[in-house]
Coordinates of C-alpha atoms and ligand atoms in Angstrom, one line a residue:
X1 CA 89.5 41.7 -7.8
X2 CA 86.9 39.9 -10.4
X3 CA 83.3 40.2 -9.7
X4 CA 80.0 39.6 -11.4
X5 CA 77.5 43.0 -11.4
X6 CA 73.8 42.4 -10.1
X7 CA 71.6 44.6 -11.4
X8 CA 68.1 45.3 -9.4
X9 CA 65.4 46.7 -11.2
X10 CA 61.8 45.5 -10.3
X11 CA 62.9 42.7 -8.4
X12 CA 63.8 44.6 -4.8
X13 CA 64.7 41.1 -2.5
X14 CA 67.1 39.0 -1.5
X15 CA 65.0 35.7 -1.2
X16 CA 64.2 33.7 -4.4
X17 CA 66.8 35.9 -6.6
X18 CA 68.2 34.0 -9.1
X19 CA 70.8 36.2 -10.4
X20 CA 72.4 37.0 -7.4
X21 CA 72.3 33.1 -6.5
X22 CA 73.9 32.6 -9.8
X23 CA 76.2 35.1 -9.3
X24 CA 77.2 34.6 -5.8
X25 CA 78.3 30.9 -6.5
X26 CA 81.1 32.4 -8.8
X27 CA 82.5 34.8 -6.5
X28 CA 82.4 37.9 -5.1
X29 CA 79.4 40.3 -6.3
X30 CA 78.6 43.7 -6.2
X31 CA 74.6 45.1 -6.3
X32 CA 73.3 48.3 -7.8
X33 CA 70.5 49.7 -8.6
X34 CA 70.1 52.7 -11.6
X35 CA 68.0 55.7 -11.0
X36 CA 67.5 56.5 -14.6
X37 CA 65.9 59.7 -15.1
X38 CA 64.3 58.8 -18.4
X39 CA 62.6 55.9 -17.0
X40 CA 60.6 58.8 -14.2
X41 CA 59.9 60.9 -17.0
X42 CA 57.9 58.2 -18.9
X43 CA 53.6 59.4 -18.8
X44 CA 53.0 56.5 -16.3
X45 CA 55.6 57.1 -13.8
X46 CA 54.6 58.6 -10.1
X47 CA 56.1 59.9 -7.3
X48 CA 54.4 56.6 -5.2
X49 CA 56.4 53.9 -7.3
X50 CA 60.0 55.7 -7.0
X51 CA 59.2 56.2 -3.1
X52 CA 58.1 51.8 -2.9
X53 CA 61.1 51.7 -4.9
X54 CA 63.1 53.5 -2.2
X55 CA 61.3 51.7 0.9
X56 CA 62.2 48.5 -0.7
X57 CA 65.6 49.0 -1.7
X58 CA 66.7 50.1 2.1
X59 CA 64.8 47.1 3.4
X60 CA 67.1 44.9 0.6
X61 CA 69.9 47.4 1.3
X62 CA 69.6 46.7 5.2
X63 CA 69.7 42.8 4.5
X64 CA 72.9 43.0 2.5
X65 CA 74.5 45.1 5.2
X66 CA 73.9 42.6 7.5
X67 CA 75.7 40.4 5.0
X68 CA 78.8 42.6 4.9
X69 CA 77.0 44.2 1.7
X70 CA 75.2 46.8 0.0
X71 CA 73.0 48.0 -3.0
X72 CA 74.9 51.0 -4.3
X73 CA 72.8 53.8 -5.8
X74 CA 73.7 55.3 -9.6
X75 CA 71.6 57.8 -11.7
X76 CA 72.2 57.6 -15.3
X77 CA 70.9 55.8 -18.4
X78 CA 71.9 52.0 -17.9
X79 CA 74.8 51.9 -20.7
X80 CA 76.6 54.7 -19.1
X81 CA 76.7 53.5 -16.0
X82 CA 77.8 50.4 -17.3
X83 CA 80.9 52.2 -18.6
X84 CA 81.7 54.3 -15.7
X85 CA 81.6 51.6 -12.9
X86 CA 84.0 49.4 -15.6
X87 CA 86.1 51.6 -16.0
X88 CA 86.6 52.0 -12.3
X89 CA 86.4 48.5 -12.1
X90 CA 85.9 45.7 -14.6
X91 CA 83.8 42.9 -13.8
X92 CA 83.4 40.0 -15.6
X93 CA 79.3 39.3 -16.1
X94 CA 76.3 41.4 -15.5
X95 CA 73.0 39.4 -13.9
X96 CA 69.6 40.4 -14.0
X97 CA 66.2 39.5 -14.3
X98 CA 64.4 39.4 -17.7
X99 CA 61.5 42.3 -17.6
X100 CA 58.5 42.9 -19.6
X101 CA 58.2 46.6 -19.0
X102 CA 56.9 49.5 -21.3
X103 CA 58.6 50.7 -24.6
X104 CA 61.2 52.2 -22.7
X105 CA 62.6 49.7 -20.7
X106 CA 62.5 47.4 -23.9
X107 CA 64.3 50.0 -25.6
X108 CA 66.7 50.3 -22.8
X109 CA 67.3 46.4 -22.5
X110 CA 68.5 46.3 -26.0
X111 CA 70.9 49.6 -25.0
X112 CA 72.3 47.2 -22.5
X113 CA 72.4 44.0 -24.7
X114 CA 74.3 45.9 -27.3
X115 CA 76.6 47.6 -24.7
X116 CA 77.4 43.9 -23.3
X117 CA 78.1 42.8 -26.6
X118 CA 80.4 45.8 -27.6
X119 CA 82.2 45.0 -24.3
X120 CA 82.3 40.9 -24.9
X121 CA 80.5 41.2 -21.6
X122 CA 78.2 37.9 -20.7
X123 CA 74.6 39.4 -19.6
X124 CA 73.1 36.4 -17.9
X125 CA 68.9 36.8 -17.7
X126 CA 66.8 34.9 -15.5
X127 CA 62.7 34.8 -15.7
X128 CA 60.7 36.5 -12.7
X129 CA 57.4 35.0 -13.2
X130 CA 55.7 32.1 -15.2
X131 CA 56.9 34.3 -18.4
X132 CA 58.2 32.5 -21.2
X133 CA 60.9 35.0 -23.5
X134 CA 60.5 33.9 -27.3
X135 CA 57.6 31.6 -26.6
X136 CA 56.7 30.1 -30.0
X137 CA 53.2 28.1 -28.9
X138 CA 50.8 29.2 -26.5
X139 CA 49.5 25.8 -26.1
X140 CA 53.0 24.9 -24.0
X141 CA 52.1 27.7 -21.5
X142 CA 50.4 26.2 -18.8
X143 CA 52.9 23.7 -18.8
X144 CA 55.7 26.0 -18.3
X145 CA 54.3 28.4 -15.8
X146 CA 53.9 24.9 -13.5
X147 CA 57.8 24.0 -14.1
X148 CA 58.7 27.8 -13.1
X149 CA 56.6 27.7 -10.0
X150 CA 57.7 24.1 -9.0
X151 CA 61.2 24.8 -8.9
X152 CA 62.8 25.3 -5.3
X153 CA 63.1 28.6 -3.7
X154 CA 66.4 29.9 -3.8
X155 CA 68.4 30.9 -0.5
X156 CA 71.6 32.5 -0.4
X157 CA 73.6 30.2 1.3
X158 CA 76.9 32.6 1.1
X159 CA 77.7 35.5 -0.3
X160 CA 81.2 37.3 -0.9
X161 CA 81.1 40.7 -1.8
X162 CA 82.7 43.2 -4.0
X163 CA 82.7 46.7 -2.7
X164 CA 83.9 49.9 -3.3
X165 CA 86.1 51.6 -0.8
X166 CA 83.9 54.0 1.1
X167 CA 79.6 53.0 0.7
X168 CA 77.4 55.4 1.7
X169 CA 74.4 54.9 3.4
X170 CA 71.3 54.5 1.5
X171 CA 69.9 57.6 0.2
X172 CA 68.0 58.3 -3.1
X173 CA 66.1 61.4 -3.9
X174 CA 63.2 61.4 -5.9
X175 CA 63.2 63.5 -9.3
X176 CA 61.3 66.6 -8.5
X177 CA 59.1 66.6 -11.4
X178 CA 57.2 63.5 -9.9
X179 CA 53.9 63.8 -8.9
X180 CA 51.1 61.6 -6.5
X181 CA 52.2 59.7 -3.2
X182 CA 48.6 58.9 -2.0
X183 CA 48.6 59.1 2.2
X184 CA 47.6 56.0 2.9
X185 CA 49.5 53.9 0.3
X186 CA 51.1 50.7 1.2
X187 CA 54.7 50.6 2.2
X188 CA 57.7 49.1 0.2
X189 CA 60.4 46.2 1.5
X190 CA 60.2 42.3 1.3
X191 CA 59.8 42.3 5.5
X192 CA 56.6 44.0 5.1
X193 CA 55.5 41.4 1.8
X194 CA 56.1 38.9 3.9
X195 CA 53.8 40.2 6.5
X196 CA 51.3 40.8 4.1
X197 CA 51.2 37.4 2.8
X198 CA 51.7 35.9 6.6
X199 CA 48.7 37.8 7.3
X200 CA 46.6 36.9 4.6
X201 CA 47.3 33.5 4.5
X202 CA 46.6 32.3 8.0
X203 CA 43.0 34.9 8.4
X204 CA 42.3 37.6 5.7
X205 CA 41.9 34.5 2.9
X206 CA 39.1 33.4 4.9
X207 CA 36.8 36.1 3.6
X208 CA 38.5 36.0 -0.1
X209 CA 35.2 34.2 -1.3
X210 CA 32.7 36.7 -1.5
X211 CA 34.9 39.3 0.1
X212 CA 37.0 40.5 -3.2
X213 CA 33.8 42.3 -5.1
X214 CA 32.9 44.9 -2.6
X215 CA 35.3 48.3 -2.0
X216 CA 34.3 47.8 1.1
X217 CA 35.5 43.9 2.0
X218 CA 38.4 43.8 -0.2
X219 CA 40.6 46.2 1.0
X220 CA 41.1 43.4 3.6
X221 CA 39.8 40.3 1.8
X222 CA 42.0 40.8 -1.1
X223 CA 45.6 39.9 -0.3
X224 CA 47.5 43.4 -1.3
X225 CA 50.4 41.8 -2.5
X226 CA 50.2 43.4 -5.9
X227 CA 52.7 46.0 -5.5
X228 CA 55.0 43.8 -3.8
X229 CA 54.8 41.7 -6.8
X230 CA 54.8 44.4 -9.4
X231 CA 58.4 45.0 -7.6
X232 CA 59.2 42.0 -6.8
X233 CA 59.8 42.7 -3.2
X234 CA 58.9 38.5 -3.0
X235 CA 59.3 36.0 -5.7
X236 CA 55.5 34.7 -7.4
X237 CA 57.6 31.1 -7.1
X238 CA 57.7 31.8 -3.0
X239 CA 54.4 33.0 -3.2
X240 CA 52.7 30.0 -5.1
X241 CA 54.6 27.2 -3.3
X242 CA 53.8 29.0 0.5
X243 CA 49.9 28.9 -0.4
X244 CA 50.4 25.6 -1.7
X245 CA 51.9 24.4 0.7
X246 CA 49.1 26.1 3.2
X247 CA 46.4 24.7 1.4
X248 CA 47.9 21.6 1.8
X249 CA 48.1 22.3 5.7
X250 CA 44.2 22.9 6.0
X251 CA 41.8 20.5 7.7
X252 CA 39.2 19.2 5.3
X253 CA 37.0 21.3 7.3
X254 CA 38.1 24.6 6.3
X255 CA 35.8 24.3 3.1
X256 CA 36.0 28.5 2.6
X257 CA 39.7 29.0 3.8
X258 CA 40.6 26.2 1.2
X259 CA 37.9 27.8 -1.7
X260 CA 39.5 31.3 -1.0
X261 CA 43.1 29.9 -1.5
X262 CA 42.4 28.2 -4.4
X263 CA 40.7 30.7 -6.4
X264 CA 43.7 33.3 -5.4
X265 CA 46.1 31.0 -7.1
X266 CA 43.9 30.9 -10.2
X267 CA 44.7 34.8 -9.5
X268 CA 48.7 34.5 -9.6
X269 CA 48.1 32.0 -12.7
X270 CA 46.9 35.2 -14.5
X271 CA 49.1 37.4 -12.9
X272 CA 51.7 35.5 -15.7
X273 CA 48.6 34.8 -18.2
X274 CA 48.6 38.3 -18.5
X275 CA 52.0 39.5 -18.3
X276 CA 53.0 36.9 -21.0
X277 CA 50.9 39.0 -23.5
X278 CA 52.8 42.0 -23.8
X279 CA 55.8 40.0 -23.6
X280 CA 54.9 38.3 -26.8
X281 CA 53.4 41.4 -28.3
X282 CA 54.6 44.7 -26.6
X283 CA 52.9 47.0 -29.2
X284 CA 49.6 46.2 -27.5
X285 CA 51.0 49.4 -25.4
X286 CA 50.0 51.5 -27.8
X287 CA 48.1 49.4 -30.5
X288 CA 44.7 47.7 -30.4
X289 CA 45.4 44.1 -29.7
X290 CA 43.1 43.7 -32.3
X291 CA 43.9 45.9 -35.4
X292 CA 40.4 45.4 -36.7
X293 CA 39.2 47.9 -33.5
X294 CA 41.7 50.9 -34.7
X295 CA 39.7 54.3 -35.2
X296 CA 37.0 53.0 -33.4
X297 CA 37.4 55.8 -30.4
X298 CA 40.9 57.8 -31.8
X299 CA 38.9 60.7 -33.0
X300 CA 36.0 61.4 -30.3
X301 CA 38.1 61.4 -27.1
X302 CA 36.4 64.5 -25.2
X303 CA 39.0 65.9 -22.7
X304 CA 36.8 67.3 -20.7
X305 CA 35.0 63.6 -19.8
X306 CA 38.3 62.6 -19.0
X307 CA 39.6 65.5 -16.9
X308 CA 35.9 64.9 -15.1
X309 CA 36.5 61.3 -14.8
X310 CA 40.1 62.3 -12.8
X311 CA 38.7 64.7 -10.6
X312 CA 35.9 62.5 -9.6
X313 CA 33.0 64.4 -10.6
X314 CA 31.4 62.4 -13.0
X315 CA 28.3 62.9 -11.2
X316 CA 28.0 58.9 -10.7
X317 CA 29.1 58.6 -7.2
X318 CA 30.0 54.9 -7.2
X319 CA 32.5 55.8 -9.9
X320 CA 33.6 59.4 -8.4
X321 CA 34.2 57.3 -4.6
X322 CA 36.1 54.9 -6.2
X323 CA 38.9 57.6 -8.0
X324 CA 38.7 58.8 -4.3
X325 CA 39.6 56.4 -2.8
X326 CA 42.3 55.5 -5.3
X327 CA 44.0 59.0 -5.1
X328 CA 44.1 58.4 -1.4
X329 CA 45.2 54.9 -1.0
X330 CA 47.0 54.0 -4.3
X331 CA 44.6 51.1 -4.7
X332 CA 41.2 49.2 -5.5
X333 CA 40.3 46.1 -6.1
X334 CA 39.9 44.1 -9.7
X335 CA 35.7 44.8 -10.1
X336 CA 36.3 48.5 -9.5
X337 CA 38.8 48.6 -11.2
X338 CA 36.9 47.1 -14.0
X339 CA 33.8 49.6 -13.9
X340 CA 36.4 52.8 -14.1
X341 CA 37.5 51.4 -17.6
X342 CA 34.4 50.3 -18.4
X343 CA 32.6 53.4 -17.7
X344 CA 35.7 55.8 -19.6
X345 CA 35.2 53.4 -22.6
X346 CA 31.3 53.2 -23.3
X347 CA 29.4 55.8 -21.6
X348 CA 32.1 58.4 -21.7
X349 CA 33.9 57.0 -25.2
X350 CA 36.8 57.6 -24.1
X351 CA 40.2 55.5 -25.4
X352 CA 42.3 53.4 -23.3
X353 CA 45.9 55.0 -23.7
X354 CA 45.2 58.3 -22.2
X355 CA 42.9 56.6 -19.4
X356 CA 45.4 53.6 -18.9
X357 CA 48.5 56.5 -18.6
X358 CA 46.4 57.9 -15.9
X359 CA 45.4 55.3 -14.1
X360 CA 49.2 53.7 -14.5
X361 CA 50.3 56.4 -12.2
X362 CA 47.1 56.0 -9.7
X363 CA 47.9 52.2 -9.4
X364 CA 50.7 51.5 -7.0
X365 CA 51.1 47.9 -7.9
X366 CA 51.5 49.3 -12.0
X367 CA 52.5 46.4 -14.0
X368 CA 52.3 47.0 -17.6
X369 CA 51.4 43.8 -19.1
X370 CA 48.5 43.2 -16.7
X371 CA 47.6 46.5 -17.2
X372 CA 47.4 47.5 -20.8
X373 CA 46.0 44.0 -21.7
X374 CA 43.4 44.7 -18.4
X375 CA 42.8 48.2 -20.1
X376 CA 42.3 46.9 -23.7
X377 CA 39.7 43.8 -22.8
X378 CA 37.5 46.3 -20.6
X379 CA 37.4 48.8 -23.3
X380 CA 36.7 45.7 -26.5
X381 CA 39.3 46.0 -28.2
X382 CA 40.9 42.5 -27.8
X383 CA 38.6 40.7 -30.4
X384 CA 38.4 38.0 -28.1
X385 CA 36.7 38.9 -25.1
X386 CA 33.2 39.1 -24.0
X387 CA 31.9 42.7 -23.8
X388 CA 31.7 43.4 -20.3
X389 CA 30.0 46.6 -19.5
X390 CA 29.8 47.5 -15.4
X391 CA 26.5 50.0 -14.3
X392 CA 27.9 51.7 -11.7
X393 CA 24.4 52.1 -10.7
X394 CA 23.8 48.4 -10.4
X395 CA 27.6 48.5 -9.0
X396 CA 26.6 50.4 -6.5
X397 CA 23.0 48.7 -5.5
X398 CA 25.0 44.9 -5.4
X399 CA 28.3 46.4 -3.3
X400 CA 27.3 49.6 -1.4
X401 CA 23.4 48.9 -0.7
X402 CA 23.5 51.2 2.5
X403 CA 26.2 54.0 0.9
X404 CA 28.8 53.0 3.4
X405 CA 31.8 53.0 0.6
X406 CA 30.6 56.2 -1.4
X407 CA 29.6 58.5 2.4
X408 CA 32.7 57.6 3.3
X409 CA 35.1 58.7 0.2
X410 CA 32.2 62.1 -0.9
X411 CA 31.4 63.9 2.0
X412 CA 28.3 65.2 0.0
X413 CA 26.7 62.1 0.1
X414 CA 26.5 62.2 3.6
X415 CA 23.5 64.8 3.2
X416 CA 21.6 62.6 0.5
X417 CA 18.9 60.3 2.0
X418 CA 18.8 57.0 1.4
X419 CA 16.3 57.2 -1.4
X420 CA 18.3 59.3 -3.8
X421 CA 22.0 56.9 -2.6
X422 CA 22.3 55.5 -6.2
X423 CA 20.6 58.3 -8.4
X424 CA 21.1 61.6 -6.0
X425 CA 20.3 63.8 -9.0
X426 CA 17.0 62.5 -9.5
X427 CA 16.8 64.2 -6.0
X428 CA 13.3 66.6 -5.7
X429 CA 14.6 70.3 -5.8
X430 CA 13.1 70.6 -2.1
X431 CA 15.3 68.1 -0.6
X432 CA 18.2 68.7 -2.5
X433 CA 17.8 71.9 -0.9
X434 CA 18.2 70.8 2.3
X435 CA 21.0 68.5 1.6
X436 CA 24.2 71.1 3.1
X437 CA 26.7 70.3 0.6
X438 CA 24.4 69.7 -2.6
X439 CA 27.0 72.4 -4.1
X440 CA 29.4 70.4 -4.0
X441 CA 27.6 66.9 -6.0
X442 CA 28.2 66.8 -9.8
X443 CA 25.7 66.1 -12.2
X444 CA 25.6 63.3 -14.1
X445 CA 27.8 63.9 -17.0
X446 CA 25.2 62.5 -19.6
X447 CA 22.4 60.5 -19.6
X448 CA 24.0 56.9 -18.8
X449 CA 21.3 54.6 -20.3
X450 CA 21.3 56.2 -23.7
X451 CA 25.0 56.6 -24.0
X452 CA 26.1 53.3 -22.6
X453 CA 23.3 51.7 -25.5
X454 CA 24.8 53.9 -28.0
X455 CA 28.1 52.5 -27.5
X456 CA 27.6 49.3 -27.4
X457 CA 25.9 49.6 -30.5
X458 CA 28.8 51.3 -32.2
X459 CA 31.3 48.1 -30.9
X460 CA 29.0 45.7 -32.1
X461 CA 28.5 47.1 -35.7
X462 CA 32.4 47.3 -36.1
X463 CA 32.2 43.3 -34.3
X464 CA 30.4 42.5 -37.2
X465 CA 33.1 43.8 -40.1
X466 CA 34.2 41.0 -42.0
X467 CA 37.8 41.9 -41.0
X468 CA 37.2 41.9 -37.6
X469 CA 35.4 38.8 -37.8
X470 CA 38.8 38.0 -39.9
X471 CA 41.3 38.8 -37.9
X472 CA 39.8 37.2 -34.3
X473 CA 41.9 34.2 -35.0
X474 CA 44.9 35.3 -34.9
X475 CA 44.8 36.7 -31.4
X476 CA 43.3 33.9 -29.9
X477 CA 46.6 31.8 -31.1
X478 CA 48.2 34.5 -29.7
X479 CA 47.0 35.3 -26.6
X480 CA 44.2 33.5 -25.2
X481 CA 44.1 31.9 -22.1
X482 CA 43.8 27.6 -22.8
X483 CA 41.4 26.2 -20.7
X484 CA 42.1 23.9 -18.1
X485 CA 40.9 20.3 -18.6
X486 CA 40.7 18.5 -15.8
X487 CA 38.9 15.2 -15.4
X488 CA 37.4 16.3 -12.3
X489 CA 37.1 19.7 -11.2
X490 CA 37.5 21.1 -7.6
X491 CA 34.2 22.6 -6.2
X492 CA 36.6 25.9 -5.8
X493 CA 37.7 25.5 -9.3
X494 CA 33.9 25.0 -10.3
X495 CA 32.7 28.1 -8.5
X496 CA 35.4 30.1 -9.9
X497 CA 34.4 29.4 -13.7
X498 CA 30.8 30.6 -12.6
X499 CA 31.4 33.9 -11.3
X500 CA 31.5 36.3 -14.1
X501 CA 34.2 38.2 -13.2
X502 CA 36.6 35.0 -13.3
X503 CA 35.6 33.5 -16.5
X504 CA 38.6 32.0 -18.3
X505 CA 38.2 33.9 -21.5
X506 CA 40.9 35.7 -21.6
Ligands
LIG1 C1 41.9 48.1 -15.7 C2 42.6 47.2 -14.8 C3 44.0 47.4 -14.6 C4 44.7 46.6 -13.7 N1 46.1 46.9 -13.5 C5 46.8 46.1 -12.7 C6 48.2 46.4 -12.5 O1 48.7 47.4 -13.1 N2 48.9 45.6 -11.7 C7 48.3 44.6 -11.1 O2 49.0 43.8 -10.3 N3 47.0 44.3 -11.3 C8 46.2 45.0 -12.1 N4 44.9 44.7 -12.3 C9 44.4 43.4 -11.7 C10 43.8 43.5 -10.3 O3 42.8 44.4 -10.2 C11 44.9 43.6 -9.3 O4 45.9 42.7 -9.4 C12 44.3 43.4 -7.9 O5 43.2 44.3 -7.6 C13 45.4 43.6 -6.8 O6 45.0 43.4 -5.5 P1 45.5 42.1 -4.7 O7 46.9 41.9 -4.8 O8 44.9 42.2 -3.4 O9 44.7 41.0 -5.6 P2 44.4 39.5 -5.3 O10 43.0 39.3 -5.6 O11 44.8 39.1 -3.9 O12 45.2 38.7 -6.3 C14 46.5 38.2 -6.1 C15 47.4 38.6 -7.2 O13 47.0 38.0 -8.4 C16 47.2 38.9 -9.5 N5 45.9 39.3 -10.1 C17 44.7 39.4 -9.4 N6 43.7 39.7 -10.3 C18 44.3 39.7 -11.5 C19 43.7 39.9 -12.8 N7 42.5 40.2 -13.0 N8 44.6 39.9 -13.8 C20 45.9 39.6 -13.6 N9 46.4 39.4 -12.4 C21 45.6 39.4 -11.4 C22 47.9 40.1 -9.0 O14 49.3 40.0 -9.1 C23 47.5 40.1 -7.5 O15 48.4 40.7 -6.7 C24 44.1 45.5 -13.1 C25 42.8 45.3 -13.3 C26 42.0 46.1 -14.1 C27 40.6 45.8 -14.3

């Protein structure tokens, strides 16, 4: 019996799934999904993502059964399960979505492309997000990511498949080498992204305006769907259109439910903004985006800083509550996120690729081309970015004022008054004395005023290179953001531009 093969990577749904539409309307299809065990061992794998993997895939796998399907399970690399399962069985076309992973799943896609080719098998490729593959001008972008998003959801309408002859229920195990499956983690599967973004859309976006800075408002005011994005548990295109399409829904009334929606959407925009970057230049992995920053940090990175910066005991407890709480919940939101780079790549001079490989397996919703592009602009070494340096101090004074957040993730702070809540180790010895669990509270790892000075000072001296100067161009026809003209901007659209932390110049 002839059959087209879907594979699944980081795309776990049925909904909005374009190659097993595609494939469907052919004929009968058969799903799998490839545990491949060099993937895992890659530095930013962790145990969370292959067990989201696993929730999602039964929730798909559950779907499909109700279809008279399944998702078959196979460990191996990619080629040589191609072999085996066409040996067994040949099938005529493989469908999958394009990805813009790390250097291994690039590495791997050309494994497949050349193993399709060998086998004059057609690999058909379909884009997840607003990504364009081989996209020659930035300037067309914009324009394209509209045309992806505007293009109707797609439904299975039926569905014939190929299957072996005995399936066995769902069951993966999880390479034992893995490590870090925070408690309190979000849950995998496309019924519980759809939840999510049922939930947020009709209350939580009510408080995205003003609710998205503190750790404290946006666990809730945030909409979480970045790890069902990141694997694609429900399509950006689904997303985009259903908030869309509940804006449109909203009494004029509903001024900060309408401002809330619209500035998440400028969110999704860059979800792709960002994303597109690594596409078009996946060395930015590994290499300054701008060349003109290399050797800047390479040579000082103290290990010690950064094992202190993991364990939380930098001795800044805005900073040391935040890893907290992202070891035990697999998230934070973008500002926090923000300040942990920025404080690893000025006070603590520390470079991006050993921070970003740690934080890639802290992250739950890990996407690499947000991240390593998120990575390289906090620590300057795009070329094109504003130097944004977050004082956890002032972090802490503008988002914690009454140490709710960092009592609650360092049960040492508990003891400190509220005097001492921002700076505890300018504490007096006689009431640090009293404070029970003063043992347990770090001390500052340096002095942040002078070291945060002194490395700005260093980024601007190299700014000022005639190379660097040089070669800013030719990133910003690379990769920077276009801005939007519009004749008349929303008030939403207008507030957005104004808050530092969404500035357009990316
Ligand atoms: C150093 C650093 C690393 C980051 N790494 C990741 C990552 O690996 N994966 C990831 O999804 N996001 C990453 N972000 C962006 C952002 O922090 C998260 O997308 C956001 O906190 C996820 O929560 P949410 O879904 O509730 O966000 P919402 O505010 O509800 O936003 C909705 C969606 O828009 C996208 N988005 C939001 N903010 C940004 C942004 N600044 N840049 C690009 N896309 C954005 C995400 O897909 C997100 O799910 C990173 C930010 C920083 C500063």
């Amino acid at each position: 019996m002839r059959y087209s093969l879907v594979w699944f990577k980081r795309d776990l749904r049925w909904e909005d799934h374009e190659p097993l539409v595609q494939a469907a309307r052919l004929g009968p299809v058969r799903c799998i999904y490839v545990i491949e065990p060099e993937l895992w061992l890659q530095p930013d794998a962790a145990l969370q993502h292959f067990e989201f993997v696993r929730e999602s895939l039964q929730d798909l796998d559950d779907h499909l059964r109700i279809l008279g399907g399944c998702v078959e399970i196979h460990t191996g690399e990619v080629p040589e399960v191609l072999s085996k399962i066409w040996h067994e069985a040949p099938f005529t076309g493989l469908y999958a979505h394009e990805e813009t992973g790390n250097a291994f799943t690039y590495a791997r896609d050309l494994r497949v492309a050349a193993w399709c080719k060998t086998h004059h098998i057609p690999w058909h490729e379909f884009a997840q997000f607003g990504v364009v593959r081989g996209l020659k001008n930035r300037n067309v972008w914009q324009a394209a990511w509209e045309k992806h998003m505007a293009l109707p959801v797609q439904h299975l309408v039926s569905l014939t498949f190929w299957k072996p002859p005995s399936v066995a229920p769902l069951a993966m195990a999880a390479p034992s080498h893995l490590q870090h499956n925070p408690r309190y983690r979000q849950r995998g599967g496309r019924t519980l992204a759809l939840a999510t973004l049922h939930s947020f859309l009709n209350a939580r976006s009510m408080g995205y305006r003003g609710g998205i800075s503190s750790p404290l408002s946006a666990p809730d005011a945030c909409s979480r769907l970045s790890a069902y994005l990141a694997y694609g548990c429900i399509s950006m295109r689904e997303v985009v259109q259903r908030t869309r399409s509940h804006l449109e829904s909203l009494p004029p009334q509903a001024s900060r439910h309408r401002a809330g929606l619209s500035a998440f959407v400028s969110r999704l925009y860059w979800h792709c903004h960002f994303i597109q970057k690594l596409e078009s230049e996946p060395a930015i992995e590994w290499r300054n985006m701008h060349p003109g920053y290399d050797g800047l940090r390479e040579q000082d990175v103290d290990l010690a800083y950064l094992e202190a910066l993991k364990e939380a005991r930098t001795g800044w407890p805005m900073v040391d509550a935040c890893v907290t709480m992202l070891r035990e919940t697999g998230w934070l939101n973008f500002r926090m996120r923000a300040m942990l780079v920025s404080v690893a790549a000025y006070p603590l001079w520390l470079h991006w690729r050993p921070v970003g490989e740690w934080l890639a397996t802290q992250f739950l919703d890990y996407e690499p081309g947000i991240h390593w592009s998120q990575l390289q602009m906090q620590s300057g070494t795009t070329g094109i970015n504003t130097t944004r340096v977050y004082n956890p101090i002032k972090q802490a004074q503008d988002h914690d004022p009454h140490g709710v957040f960092v009592r609650r993730w360092l049960p040492y702070m508990r003891q400190v008054p509220d005097t001492w809540l921002f700076e505890p180790w300018l504490m007096p010895g006689h009431e640090l004395s009293h404070a029970a669990a003063s043992a347990d509270m770090p001390q500052p790892l340096l002095d942040l005023a002078t070291a945060t000075r002194t490395a700005k000072q260093r980024l601007h001296e190299r700014r000022q290179h005639t190379d660097v100067k040089a070669g800013k161009q030719a990133v910003v026809e690379k990769h920077a953001s276009r801005k939007l003209i519009r004749k008349r901007p929303s008030s939403a659209m207008k507030q957005a531009e104004a808050t530092p932390q969404l500035g357009f110049d990316f």
